[in-house]
Amino acid sequence: MSSSTGTGFLGRSSSSNSNMRGLVQFIADLRNARARELEEKRINKELANIRQKFKDGSLSGYHKKKYVCKLLYIYILGWNVDFGHLEAVNLISATKYSEKQIGYLAMTLFLHEKHELLHLVVNSIRKDLMDHNELFNCLALHAIANVGGKEMGEALSPEVHRLLISPTSKAFVKKKAALTLLRLYRKNPDIVQAQWAERIISIMDDTDLGVALSVTSLVMALAQDNTEQYKGAYVKAAARLKRILIDGEFSQDYLYYKVPCPWIQVKLLRLLQYFPPSEDSHVRSMIRESLQKILNLAVESQKNVQQNNAQNAVLFEAINLIIHLDTEHDLMKQVSQRLGRFIQSRETNVRYLGLEAMTHLAARTDTLEPIKQHQDVIIGSLKDRDISVRRKGLDLLYSMCDTSNAQQIVAELLHYLQNADFAIREEMVLKIAILTEKYATDVQWYVDISLRLIAMAGDHVSDEVWQRVTQIVTNNEELQVYAAQNILQYCKQDHCHETLVKIGAYILGEFGHLIAEERGSSPIEQFLALQGKLPACSSSTRAMILSCFIKFVNLFPEIKPQLVNVFHVYSHALDAELQQRACEFLAIASLPTDDLLRTVCDEMPPFPERESALLSRLHQKHANTSDKRTWIVGGKDANADSAELSLAKKASLRRTFSTKTGPANGGAAPAAGATNGSSSANDLAGLDMNNIGPAEAKVIKAPNLASAAHLSPGWEKGFNRLLLRADGILFEDGQIQVGVRAEYRGQMAAIILYFTNKTPAVIGSFTTTLDLDPSERANLSWDVKSMPETTIYQGAQTQQVVVFEAKRVFEKAPTVRISYLAGALQALTLKLPVVIHKFMDQAELSADDFFKRWKQIGGAPREAQRIFGLSGPKDGEREITESFIRQVLEGFRWGLLYNVDPNSKNFVGASVVHTSEGGKFGCLMRLEPNYGTQMVRLTIRATDETVPPVLLKMMEERLSQGVSIRPERYEPPTASDITESFRNIMVR
């Protein structure tokens, strides 16, 4: 009795509690509604008051600021304050900082880049950018960065650039200007003009590390899209990295937990990866020294978490750079050993970074053996508790796969696919499909894995995967019978995924007749297997099955009644596509003759060769990152060609399968030891059935300011003088003096360029860039042995040593671009006096030997001859004399032969041209002057036909200038300019 009462009491109590909770909630809702009503009433009252205050027009600046602040608060609460937008915009024009600050704050919150009021503030922002008040500059820069769209960027970007490069701008203004320009560039790349490149790069040498960091971020974004235009940043980054790590050029403010400037280190290391490795030994040495320092500093793990994180950030970026360079074998060995420890670390972040770096290593290295040693650990990462680590493990397995381990890796991936996260299943399916095709050496293995993959993955199989399978089967006869047998067995199952039904409809329609005589594969059994799937399939799959059935009508006349019956049923379908197909197929099947039927159902031709749809879809998953990748997930064969990076790789659809059976079938395994650079990747190509390639984008190429097309005025004087001399002044003006000293030995030349600061101030960000016409780069190479200092003090001098090698005969001389900051950016482009005749050595021949070799060489094409005289508009002031000719010939390094020519006034010479790849070429010269008519006939013969035209052209240009009748007064350089400089160089 009591028990019953207690139970009833508890039941009533539970119901009562439920009613009570509902009542409390109802009361709370009433209170919230009442509060909202009161809030709305109060806000409307306040907005009406503010609107009236603004209408009166008698508000002071302080009160305007106060009421705009109220509007900001109301706006943040979610209420509409459109009437106050214009008042906030007007506040920007205030003279007081506090009022202007609120105006800019309101503008960034109220307006967007396409707002109709935005054009009203452009002039006010421009005025603040040009103001001498740095705080006003910063407010304007903030507004541009947060709101500025294309129109505002185009109008104000020149002023932002001016603040960035101005020598009077404070460091904090330069930082904000650089980041503002970066934001504008990301919105609209056309905003940054090509001619700004050199000036922006020069600021990477700024003494303030904060400015250097901001500008490096800007240069990183620009260099990704314009590598050639910003190639000067490579040396800047290498030098700055060395100054921080080796020379210790940083303030204590930038020492983060004993790690110097980790943020700029990471950015400089990343920036170096956007360019191909430098060929200059001095630059490579600087980078190698910095990287070794980073590796040495990271030997021991630190207990401090912040220090460990900063150190690891720098270390892993350094590892990526070492892998990118792919030339530092000692460093690569250290990297391989460390990565093996990193992927087994207890820290999730370290495991993630270790797997990513090892994936990069697999994309570059020639052999995968060091990575294969950790294969079990990498496979285990697929079961890591963190999904990002599992993704990286999948990437690494995909990249490290080759013919020796393909079947094992594919089997592990298929096993893991059953329990894999939905987020990575589609990507895993794509990678398994690509690996299966790329490394398949056996018919049965390829078909078994492909169909098993589709059966397991189900809805995660993209159309590209099953379409690719049908393409491969169609294009390879040895696959067709086995594929038809297997797909029929899948279709017979009660639970068969719709994607397999699509493959079955296509393959059985094309190749079902090949297995019709086998047991269990008769025509009626093929028909029943597909017919049973019709009710549960989508409209598109039913259409494919109907197309298969019309082919069955042609192939299997014995089951025509059953097929026609299906067409009758679907001729009344509600779906227009199915109804039309069924009616058309019924009409074709009912014709009195089979001529049209055989024509319509003719065998499908092989698919044409096109780019792989699988690769395109796979790479799209990695294409939406903020920074462009310098490598792609895949082996070295996938990264060796830039075409693969741009998804334009083309290869054959034809696959060649060996007659051997793989381990899965009891046969021998594929040969081990295959390198990562095998050509098997070229076998992967496909047909993107739904994608048409994008139109070719119009690329505007920036001018190469270091080329001969942009030579500075006055370059000829020094160049022409140094054509005949080994040392002297190449160029001089009121700010800088450029001198040259050269030494030639055979095909090698050591050139010392020295630069003297003639200004009363310090020259900063001094940079030199060598360049050569692309047509000559295979003929002449150079190696920079030392770089000039970036800072040259008043009256000081710095130098650069370059070693040139003449590989073959060349015609065009190299150029050097010199840029520096002396108040503003100053730049010179000069032609270096490195020409082919400098690589000549004088030869001595007797008269008999000379004429004998002259006849042996013969005439054209090994002979070049020209008759010429003085050139230029002032011929009356210049003349050709015997001493002048002799001086030119000796300057061109001809060995003059006396008593050889019957006419004593003629000049005869012999020399040998040295090249490293072309060899040595003997050269003979005969010059016949006529001093009366001031004409010259010059004939040159050589054992190689490329030599005479080049020598003849250069000698004609020099001789046709003649010598001045009234020579200019020549003042030799002072000892401090040249003699002492050369002495210092020789001492070094």
GROMACS .gro file of C-alpha atoms in nm, residues 151-522:
model
  372
  151GLU     CA    1   3.915   5.109  -5.696
  152MET     CA    2   4.061   5.242  -5.371
  153GLY     CA    3   4.376   5.036  -5.425
  154GLU     CA    4   4.432   5.171  -5.775
  155ALA     CA    5   4.381   5.528  -5.649
  156LEU     CA    6   4.596   5.510  -5.336
  157SER     CA    7   4.857   5.237  -5.398
  158PRO     CA    8   5.116   5.487  -5.533
  159GLU     CA    9   5.093   5.681  -5.205
  160VAL     CA   10   5.124   5.359  -5.002
  161HIS     CA   11   5.431   5.268  -5.206
  162ARG     CA   12   5.575   5.616  -5.150
  163LEU     CA   13   5.543   5.577  -4.773
  164LEU     CA   14   5.714   5.237  -4.796
  165ILE     CA   15   6.019   5.360  -4.988
  166SER     CA   16   6.050   5.710  -4.842
  167PRO     CA   17   6.377   5.757  -4.650
  168THR     CA   18   6.194   5.990  -4.409
  169SER     CA   19   5.924   5.738  -4.313
  170LYS     CA   20   5.942   5.598  -3.962
  171ALA     CA   21   5.996   5.226  -3.919
  172PHE     CA   22   5.643   5.161  -3.791
  173VAL     CA   23   5.496   5.344  -4.092
  174LYS     CA   24   5.707   5.135  -4.331
  175LYS     CA   25   5.587   4.815  -4.166
  176LYS     CA   26   5.223   4.912  -4.202
  177ALA     CA   27   5.276   5.031  -4.560
  178ALA     CA   28   5.435   4.698  -4.658
  179LEU     CA   29   5.151   4.496  -4.507
  180THR     CA   30   4.890   4.727  -4.660
  181LEU     CA   31   5.048   4.680  -5.002
  182LEU     CA   32   5.045   4.303  -4.941
  183ARG     CA   33   4.672   4.315  -4.860
  184LEU     CA   34   4.599   4.519  -5.173
  185TYR     CA   35   4.808   4.281  -5.387
  186ARG     CA   36   4.615   3.979  -5.263
  187LYS     CA   37   4.289   4.149  -5.358
  188ASN     CA   38   4.410   4.278  -5.694
  189PRO     CA   39   4.759   4.176  -5.820
  190ASP     CA   40   4.761   4.447  -6.088
  191ILE     CA   41   4.795   4.714  -5.819
  192VAL     CA   42   5.167   4.644  -5.768
  193GLN     CA   43   5.355   4.785  -6.064
  194ALA     CA   44   5.646   4.602  -6.225
  195GLN     CA   45   5.889   4.894  -6.186
  196TRP     CA   46   5.852   4.884  -5.808
  197ALA     CA   47   6.027   4.547  -5.777
  198GLU     CA   48   6.385   4.668  -5.741
  199ARG     CA   49   6.295   4.933  -5.482
  200ILE     CA   50   6.086   4.693  -5.274
  201ILE     CA   51   6.364   4.433  -5.270
  202SER     CA   52   6.615   4.691  -5.150
  203ILE     CA   53   6.417   4.747  -4.828
  204MET     CA   54   6.492   4.388  -4.722
  205ASP     CA   55   6.826   4.532  -4.606
  206ASP     CA   56   6.657   4.779  -4.368
  207THR     CA   57   6.831   4.802  -4.033
  208ASP     CA   58   6.498   4.761  -3.851
  209LEU     CA   59   6.416   4.390  -3.838
  210GLY     CA   60   6.044   4.465  -3.813
  211VAL     CA   61   6.055   4.649  -4.145
  212ALA     CA   62   6.262   4.369  -4.298
  213LEU     CA   63   6.007   4.113  -4.174
  214SER     CA   64   5.710   4.302  -4.320
  215VAL     CA   65   5.881   4.361  -4.654
  216THR     CA   66   5.989   3.997  -4.671
  217SER     CA   67   5.623   3.895  -4.631
  218LEU     CA   68   5.538   4.125  -4.922
  219VAL     CA   69   5.824   3.995  -5.137
  220MET     CA   70   5.721   3.635  -5.065
  221ALA     CA   71   5.376   3.698  -5.211
  222LEU     CA   72   5.514   3.886  -5.510
  223ALA     CA   73   5.791   3.635  -5.584
  224GLN     CA   74   5.547   3.344  -5.603
  225ASP     CA   75   5.382   3.502  -5.907
  226ASN     CA   76   5.683   3.687  -6.054
  227THR     CA   77   5.990   3.476  -5.986
  228GLU     CA   78   6.203   3.631  -6.260
  229GLN     CA   79   6.107   3.985  -6.165
  230TYR     CA   80   6.199   3.936  -5.799
  231LYS     CA   81   6.504   3.712  -5.843
  232GLY     CA   82   6.719   3.978  -5.677
  233ALA     CA   83   6.553   3.886  -5.347
  234TYR     CA   84   6.738   3.552  -5.345
  235VAL     CA   85   7.078   3.699  -5.264
  236LYS     CA   86   6.918   3.946  -5.022
  237ALA     CA   87   6.751   3.664  -4.830
  238ALA     CA   88   7.067   3.452  -4.819
  239ALA     CA   89   7.277   3.745  -4.699
  240ARG     CA   90   7.025   3.855  -4.435
  241LEU     CA   91   6.996   3.501  -4.301
  242LYS     CA   92   7.373   3.480  -4.267
  243ARG     CA   93   7.392   3.816  -4.089
  244ILE     CA   94   7.133   3.704  -3.834
  245LEU     CA   95   7.262   3.352  -3.768
  246ILE     CA   96   7.639   3.381  -3.821
  247ASP     CA   97   7.718   3.747  -3.765
  248GLY     CA   98   7.461   3.803  -3.491
  249GLU     CA   99   7.318   4.123  -3.641
  250PHE     CA  100   7.003   4.158  -3.433
  251SER     CA  101   6.894   4.348  -3.125
  252GLN     CA  102   6.798   4.181  -2.799
  253ASP     CA  103   6.436   4.284  -2.861
  254TYR     CA  104   6.423   4.023  -3.137
  255LEU     CA  105   6.565   3.737  -2.930
  256TYR     CA  106   6.268   3.508  -2.865
  257TYR     CA  107   6.352   3.250  -2.597
  258LYS     CA  108   6.716   3.240  -2.712
  259VAL     CA  109   6.612   3.198  -3.078
  260PRO     CA  110   6.709   3.506  -3.284
  261CYS     CA  111   6.423   3.646  -3.494
  262PRO     CA  112   6.248   3.312  -3.562
  263TRP     CA  113   5.972   3.475  -3.770
  264ILE     CA  114   6.202   3.639  -4.021
  265GLN     CA  115   6.421   3.328  -4.030
  266VAL     CA  116   6.120   3.118  -4.133
  267LYS     CA  117   6.014   3.367  -4.399
  268LEU     CA  118   6.365   3.397  -4.545
  269LEU     CA  119   6.401   3.019  -4.559
  270ARG     CA  120   6.062   2.991  -4.728
  271LEU     CA  121   6.144   3.270  -4.974
  272LEU     CA  122   6.461   3.088  -5.085
  273GLN     CA  123   6.247   2.787  -5.179
  274TYR     CA  124   6.056   2.984  -5.443
  275PHE     CA  125   6.368   3.017  -5.658
  276PRO     CA  126   6.588   2.754  -5.823
  277PRO     CA  127   6.915   2.689  -5.636
  278SER     CA  128   7.181   2.951  -5.708
  279GLU     CA  129   7.477   2.857  -5.924
  280ASP     CA  130   7.707   3.108  -5.748
  281SER     CA  131   7.944   2.931  -5.509
  282HIS     CA  132   7.954   3.229  -5.273
  283VAL     CA  133   7.576   3.237  -5.233
  284ARG     CA  134   7.563   2.859  -5.190
  285SER     CA  135   7.833   2.886  -4.926
  286MET     CA  136   7.635   3.149  -4.732
  287ILE     CA  137   7.321   2.936  -4.739
  288ARG     CA  138   7.511   2.620  -4.645
  289GLU     CA  139   7.674   2.792  -4.348
  290SER     CA  140   7.340   2.924  -4.223
  291LEU     CA  141   7.167   2.588  -4.260
  292GLN     CA  142   7.444   2.406  -4.076
  293LYS     CA  143   7.417   2.658  -3.794
  294ILE     CA  144   7.042   2.591  -3.766
  295LEU     CA  145   7.098   2.215  -3.755
  296ASN     CA  146   7.368   2.254  -3.489
  297LEU     CA  147   7.146   2.473  -3.270
  298ALA     CA  148   6.865   2.216  -3.282
  299VAL     CA  149   7.070   1.914  -3.174
  300GLU     CA  150   6.912   1.894  -2.831
  301SER     CA  151   6.545   1.936  -2.751
  302GLN     CA  152   6.478   2.221  -2.508
  303LYS     CA  153   6.262   2.188  -2.199
  304ASN     CA  154   6.106   2.528  -2.254
  305VAL     CA  155   5.799   2.482  -2.473
  306GLN     CA  156   5.818   2.826  -2.638
  307GLN     CA  157   6.184   2.788  -2.720
  308ASN     CA  158   6.124   2.438  -2.854
  309ASN     CA  159   5.839   2.559  -3.078
  310ALA     CA  160   6.042   2.848  -3.218
  311GLN     CA  161   6.341   2.624  -3.277
  312ASN     CA  162   6.130   2.360  -3.450
  313ALA     CA  163   5.963   2.619  -3.674
  314VAL     CA  164   6.303   2.733  -3.801
  315LEU     CA  165   6.442   2.380  -3.815
  316PHE     CA  166   6.165   2.232  -4.030
  317GLU     CA  167   6.174   2.526  -4.271
  318ALA     CA  168   6.550   2.477  -4.296
  319ILE     CA  169   6.496   2.107  -4.366
  320ASN     CA  170   6.255   2.195  -4.647
  321LEU     CA  171   6.515   2.431  -4.795
  322ILE     CA  172   6.786   2.162  -4.776
  323ILE     CA  173   6.556   1.921  -4.959
  324HIS     CA  174   6.472   2.190  -5.215
  325LEU     CA  175   6.841   2.261  -5.285
  326ASP     CA  176   6.910   1.887  -5.335
  327THR     CA  177   7.284   1.959  -5.368
  328GLU     CA  178   7.408   1.958  -5.010
  329HIS     CA  179   7.467   1.585  -4.963
  330ASP     CA  180   7.616   1.615  -4.612
  331LEU     CA  181   7.317   1.816  -4.496
  332MET     CA  182   7.075   1.576  -4.667
  333LYS     CA  183   7.228   1.286  -4.473
  334GLN     CA  184   7.172   1.470  -4.144
  335VAL     CA  185   6.816   1.552  -4.247
  336SER     CA  186   6.729   1.189  -4.327
  337GLN     CA  187   6.848   1.072  -3.987
  338ARG     CA  188   6.657   1.341  -3.798
  339LEU     CA  189   6.330   1.290  -3.984
  340GLY     CA  190   6.328   0.925  -3.878
  341ARG     CA  191   6.324   1.041  -3.515
  342PHE     CA  192   6.071   1.318  -3.572
  343ILE     CA  193   5.799   1.090  -3.712
  344GLN     CA  194   5.819   0.881  -3.392
  345SER     CA  195   5.800   1.181  -3.158
  346ARG     CA  196   5.544   1.195  -2.878
  347GLU     CA  197   5.441   1.547  -2.982
  348THR     CA  198   5.166   1.558  -3.242
  349ASN     CA  199   5.299   1.873  -3.408
  350VAL     CA  200   5.647   1.725  -3.446
  351ARG     CA  201   5.507   1.404  -3.599
  352TYR     CA  202   5.299   1.613  -3.840
  353LEU     CA  203   5.594   1.828  -3.949
  354GLY     CA  204   5.821   1.525  -3.971
  355LEU     CA  205   5.581   1.341  -4.203
  356GLU     CA  206   5.537   1.653  -4.419
  357ALA     CA  207   5.913   1.705  -4.448
  358MET     CA  208   5.966   1.338  -4.531
  359THR     CA  209   5.698   1.368  -4.802
  360HIS     CA  210   5.897   1.661  -4.944
  361LEU     CA  211   6.211   1.446  -4.926
  362ALA     CA  212   6.035   1.166  -5.117
  363ALA     CA  213   5.942   1.421  -5.384
  364ARG     CA  214   6.307   1.519  -5.441
  365THR     CA  215   6.539   1.232  -5.355
  366ASP     CA  216   6.684   0.994  -5.613
  367THR     CA  217   6.644   0.689  -5.393
  368LEU     CA  218   6.367   0.601  -5.149
  369GLU     CA  219   6.567   0.350  -4.945
  370PRO     CA  220   6.624   0.582  -4.642
  371ILE     CA  221   6.247   0.644  -4.627
  372LYS     CA  222   6.152   0.280  -4.676
  373GLN     CA  223   6.340   0.198  -4.355
  374HIS     CA  224   6.056   0.368  -4.167
  375GLN     CA  225   5.771   0.216  -4.370
  376ASP     CA  226   5.613   0.037  -4.074
  377VAL     CA  227   5.611   0.357  -3.866
  378ILE     CA  228   5.458   0.549  -4.157
  379ILE     CA  229   5.185   0.289  -4.206
  380GLY     CA  230   5.117   0.310  -3.832
  381SER     CA  231   5.058   0.684  -3.865
  382LEU     CA  232   4.734   0.602  -4.051
  383LYS     CA  233   4.594   0.506  -3.709
  384ASP     CA  234   4.715   0.820  -3.530
  385ARG     CA  235   4.461   0.990  -3.305
  386ASP     CA  236   4.500   1.320  -3.494
  387ILE     CA  237   4.339   1.335  -3.840
  388SER     CA  238   4.597   1.584  -3.972
  389VAL     CA  239   4.873   1.333  -3.894
  390ARG     CA  240   4.673   1.062  -4.070
  391ARG     CA  241   4.647   1.285  -4.377
  392LYS     CA  242   5.023   1.342  -4.383
  393GLY     CA  243   5.086   0.970  -4.341
  394LEU     CA  244   4.865   0.907  -4.644
  395ASP     CA  245   5.057   1.168  -4.846
  396LEU     CA  246   5.389   1.012  -4.753
  397LEU     CA  247   5.280   0.658  -4.840
  398TYR     CA  248   5.158   0.786  -5.176
  399SER     CA  249   5.489   0.963  -5.241
  400MET     CA  250   5.719   0.678  -5.134
  401CYS     CA  251   5.547   0.414  -5.344
  402ASP     CA  252   5.743   0.244  -5.624
  403THR     CA  253   5.741  -0.091  -5.802
  404SER     CA  254   5.905  -0.271  -5.508
  405ASN     CA  255   5.650  -0.179  -5.241
  406ALA     CA  256   5.341  -0.080  -5.441
  407GLN     CA  257   5.137  -0.392  -5.370
  408GLN     CA  258   5.212  -0.382  -4.998
  409ILE     CA  259   5.121  -0.013  -4.965
  410VAL     CA  260   4.804  -0.048  -5.173
  411ALA     CA  261   4.698  -0.347  -4.961
  412GLU     CA  262   4.753  -0.147  -4.640
  413LEU     CA  263   4.557   0.148  -4.775
  414LEU     CA  264   4.268  -0.075  -4.880
  415HIS     CA  265   4.268  -0.233  -4.534
  416TYR     CA  266   4.261   0.106  -4.366
  417LEU     CA  267   3.995   0.238  -4.607
  418GLN     CA  268   3.728   0.030  -4.432
  419ASN     CA  269   3.764   0.235  -4.112
  420ALA     CA  270   3.900   0.562  -4.251
  421ASP     CA  271   3.743   0.898  -4.171
  422PHE     CA  272   3.483   1.019  -4.418
  423ALA     CA  273   3.685   1.340  -4.456
  424ILE     CA  274   3.976   1.164  -4.625
  425ARG     CA  275   3.807   0.869  -4.797
  426GLU     CA  276   3.768   1.037  -5.135
  427GLU     CA  277   4.132   1.146  -5.139
  428MET     CA  278   4.241   0.798  -5.034
  429VAL     CA  279   4.035   0.641  -5.313
  430LEU     CA  280   4.199   0.872  -5.570
  431LYS     CA  281   4.549   0.787  -5.449
  432ILE     CA  282   4.483   0.413  -5.442
  433ALA     CA  283   4.345   0.433  -5.797
  434ILE     CA  284   4.649   0.626  -5.921
  435LEU     CA  285   4.899   0.393  -5.751
  436THR     CA  286   4.717   0.085  -5.880
  437GLU     CA  287   4.739   0.205  -6.236
  438LYS     CA  288   5.089   0.350  -6.211
  439TYR     CA  289   5.258   0.041  -6.070
  440ALA     CA  290   5.041  -0.240  -6.206
  441THR     CA  291   5.247  -0.513  -6.369
  442ASP     CA  292   4.976  -0.777  -6.378
  443VAL     CA  293   4.633  -0.786  -6.542
  444GLN     CA  294   4.450  -0.957  -6.261
  445TRP     CA  295   4.598  -0.739  -5.985
  446TYR     CA  296   4.491  -0.415  -6.154
  447VAL     CA  297   4.133  -0.534  -6.216
  448ASP     CA  298   4.094  -0.695  -5.873
  449ILE     CA  299   4.217  -0.389  -5.683
  450SER     CA  300   4.019  -0.140  -5.894
  451LEU     CA  301   3.687  -0.322  -5.854
  452ARG     CA  302   3.750  -0.402  -5.488
  453LEU     CA  303   3.830  -0.036  -5.424
  454ILE     CA  304   3.504   0.080  -5.580
  455ALA     CA  305   3.306  -0.186  -5.394
  456MET     CA  306   3.456  -0.080  -5.058
  457ALA     CA  307   3.453   0.297  -5.102
  458GLY     CA  308   3.096   0.321  -5.230
  459ASP     CA  309   2.968   0.679  -5.235
  460HIS     CA  310   3.321   0.818  -5.188
  461VAL     CA  311   3.425   0.715  -5.538
  462SER     CA  312   3.427   1.017  -5.766
  463ASP     CA  313   3.320   0.983  -6.129
  464GLU     CA  314   3.681   1.025  -6.243
  465VAL     CA  315   3.777   0.693  -6.079
  466TRP     CA  316   3.524   0.463  -6.244
  467GLN     CA  317   3.553   0.648  -6.576
  468ARG     CA  318   3.928   0.595  -6.563
  469VAL     CA  319   3.882   0.220  -6.511
  470THR     CA  320   3.661   0.194  -6.821
  471GLN     CA  321   3.918   0.391  -7.022
  472ILE     CA  322   4.204   0.163  -6.923
  473VAL     CA  323   4.002  -0.152  -6.993
  474THR     CA  324   3.890  -0.020  -7.332
  475ASN     CA  325   4.244   0.074  -7.436
  476ASN     CA  326   4.406  -0.257  -7.327
  477GLU     CA  327   4.284  -0.580  -7.485
  478GLU     CA  328   4.453  -0.800  -7.225
  479LEU     CA  329   4.225  -0.655  -6.956
  480GLN     CA  330   3.892  -0.694  -7.130
  481VAL     CA  331   3.807  -1.062  -7.070
  482TYR     CA  332   3.915  -1.066  -6.705
  483ALA     CA  333   3.741  -0.736  -6.633
  484ALA     CA  334   3.415  -0.859  -6.790
  485GLN     CA  335   3.426  -1.181  -6.583
  486ASN     CA  336   3.484  -0.999  -6.256
  487ILE     CA  337   3.235  -0.717  -6.301
  488LEU     CA  338   2.966  -0.972  -6.389
  489GLN     CA  339   3.024  -1.150  -6.057
  490TYR     CA  340   2.986  -0.818  -5.870
  491CYS     CA  341   2.664  -0.740  -6.058
  492LYS     CA  342   2.518  -1.077  -5.966
  493GLN     CA  343   2.547  -0.999  -5.594
  494ASP     CA  344   2.237  -0.881  -5.409
  495HIS     CA  345   2.415  -0.575  -5.274
  496CYS     CA  346   2.616  -0.414  -5.550
  497HIS     CA  347   2.702  -0.046  -5.537
  498GLU     CA  348   2.562   0.167  -5.816
  499THR     CA  349   2.912   0.272  -5.933
  500LEU     CA  350   2.992  -0.094  -6.003
  501VAL     CA  351   2.665  -0.122  -6.195
  502LYS     CA  352   2.778   0.167  -6.418
  503ILE     CA  353   3.107  -0.009  -6.489
  504GLY     CA  354   2.919  -0.335  -6.551
  505ALA     CA  355   2.680  -0.169  -6.796
  506TYR     CA  356   2.969  -0.024  -6.995
  507ILE     CA  357   3.209  -0.321  -6.989
  508LEU     CA  358   2.946  -0.591  -7.050
  509GLY     CA  359   2.793  -0.389  -7.331
  510GLU     CA  360   3.134  -0.364  -7.500
  511PHE     CA  361   3.302  -0.691  -7.408
  512GLY     CA  362   3.026  -0.919  -7.275
  513HIS     CA  363   3.038  -1.127  -7.593
  514LEU     CA  364   3.398  -1.228  -7.508
  515ILE     CA  365   3.278  -1.432  -7.209
  516ALA     CA  366   2.934  -1.542  -7.337
  517GLU     CA  367   3.053  -1.900  -7.398
  518GLU     CA  368   3.185  -1.948  -7.046
  519ARG     CA  369   2.994  -2.114  -6.767
  520GLY     CA  370   2.793  -1.871  -6.557
  521SER     CA  371   2.839  -1.590  -6.809
  522SER     CA  372   2.577  -1.670  -7.071
   0.00000   0.00000   0.00000
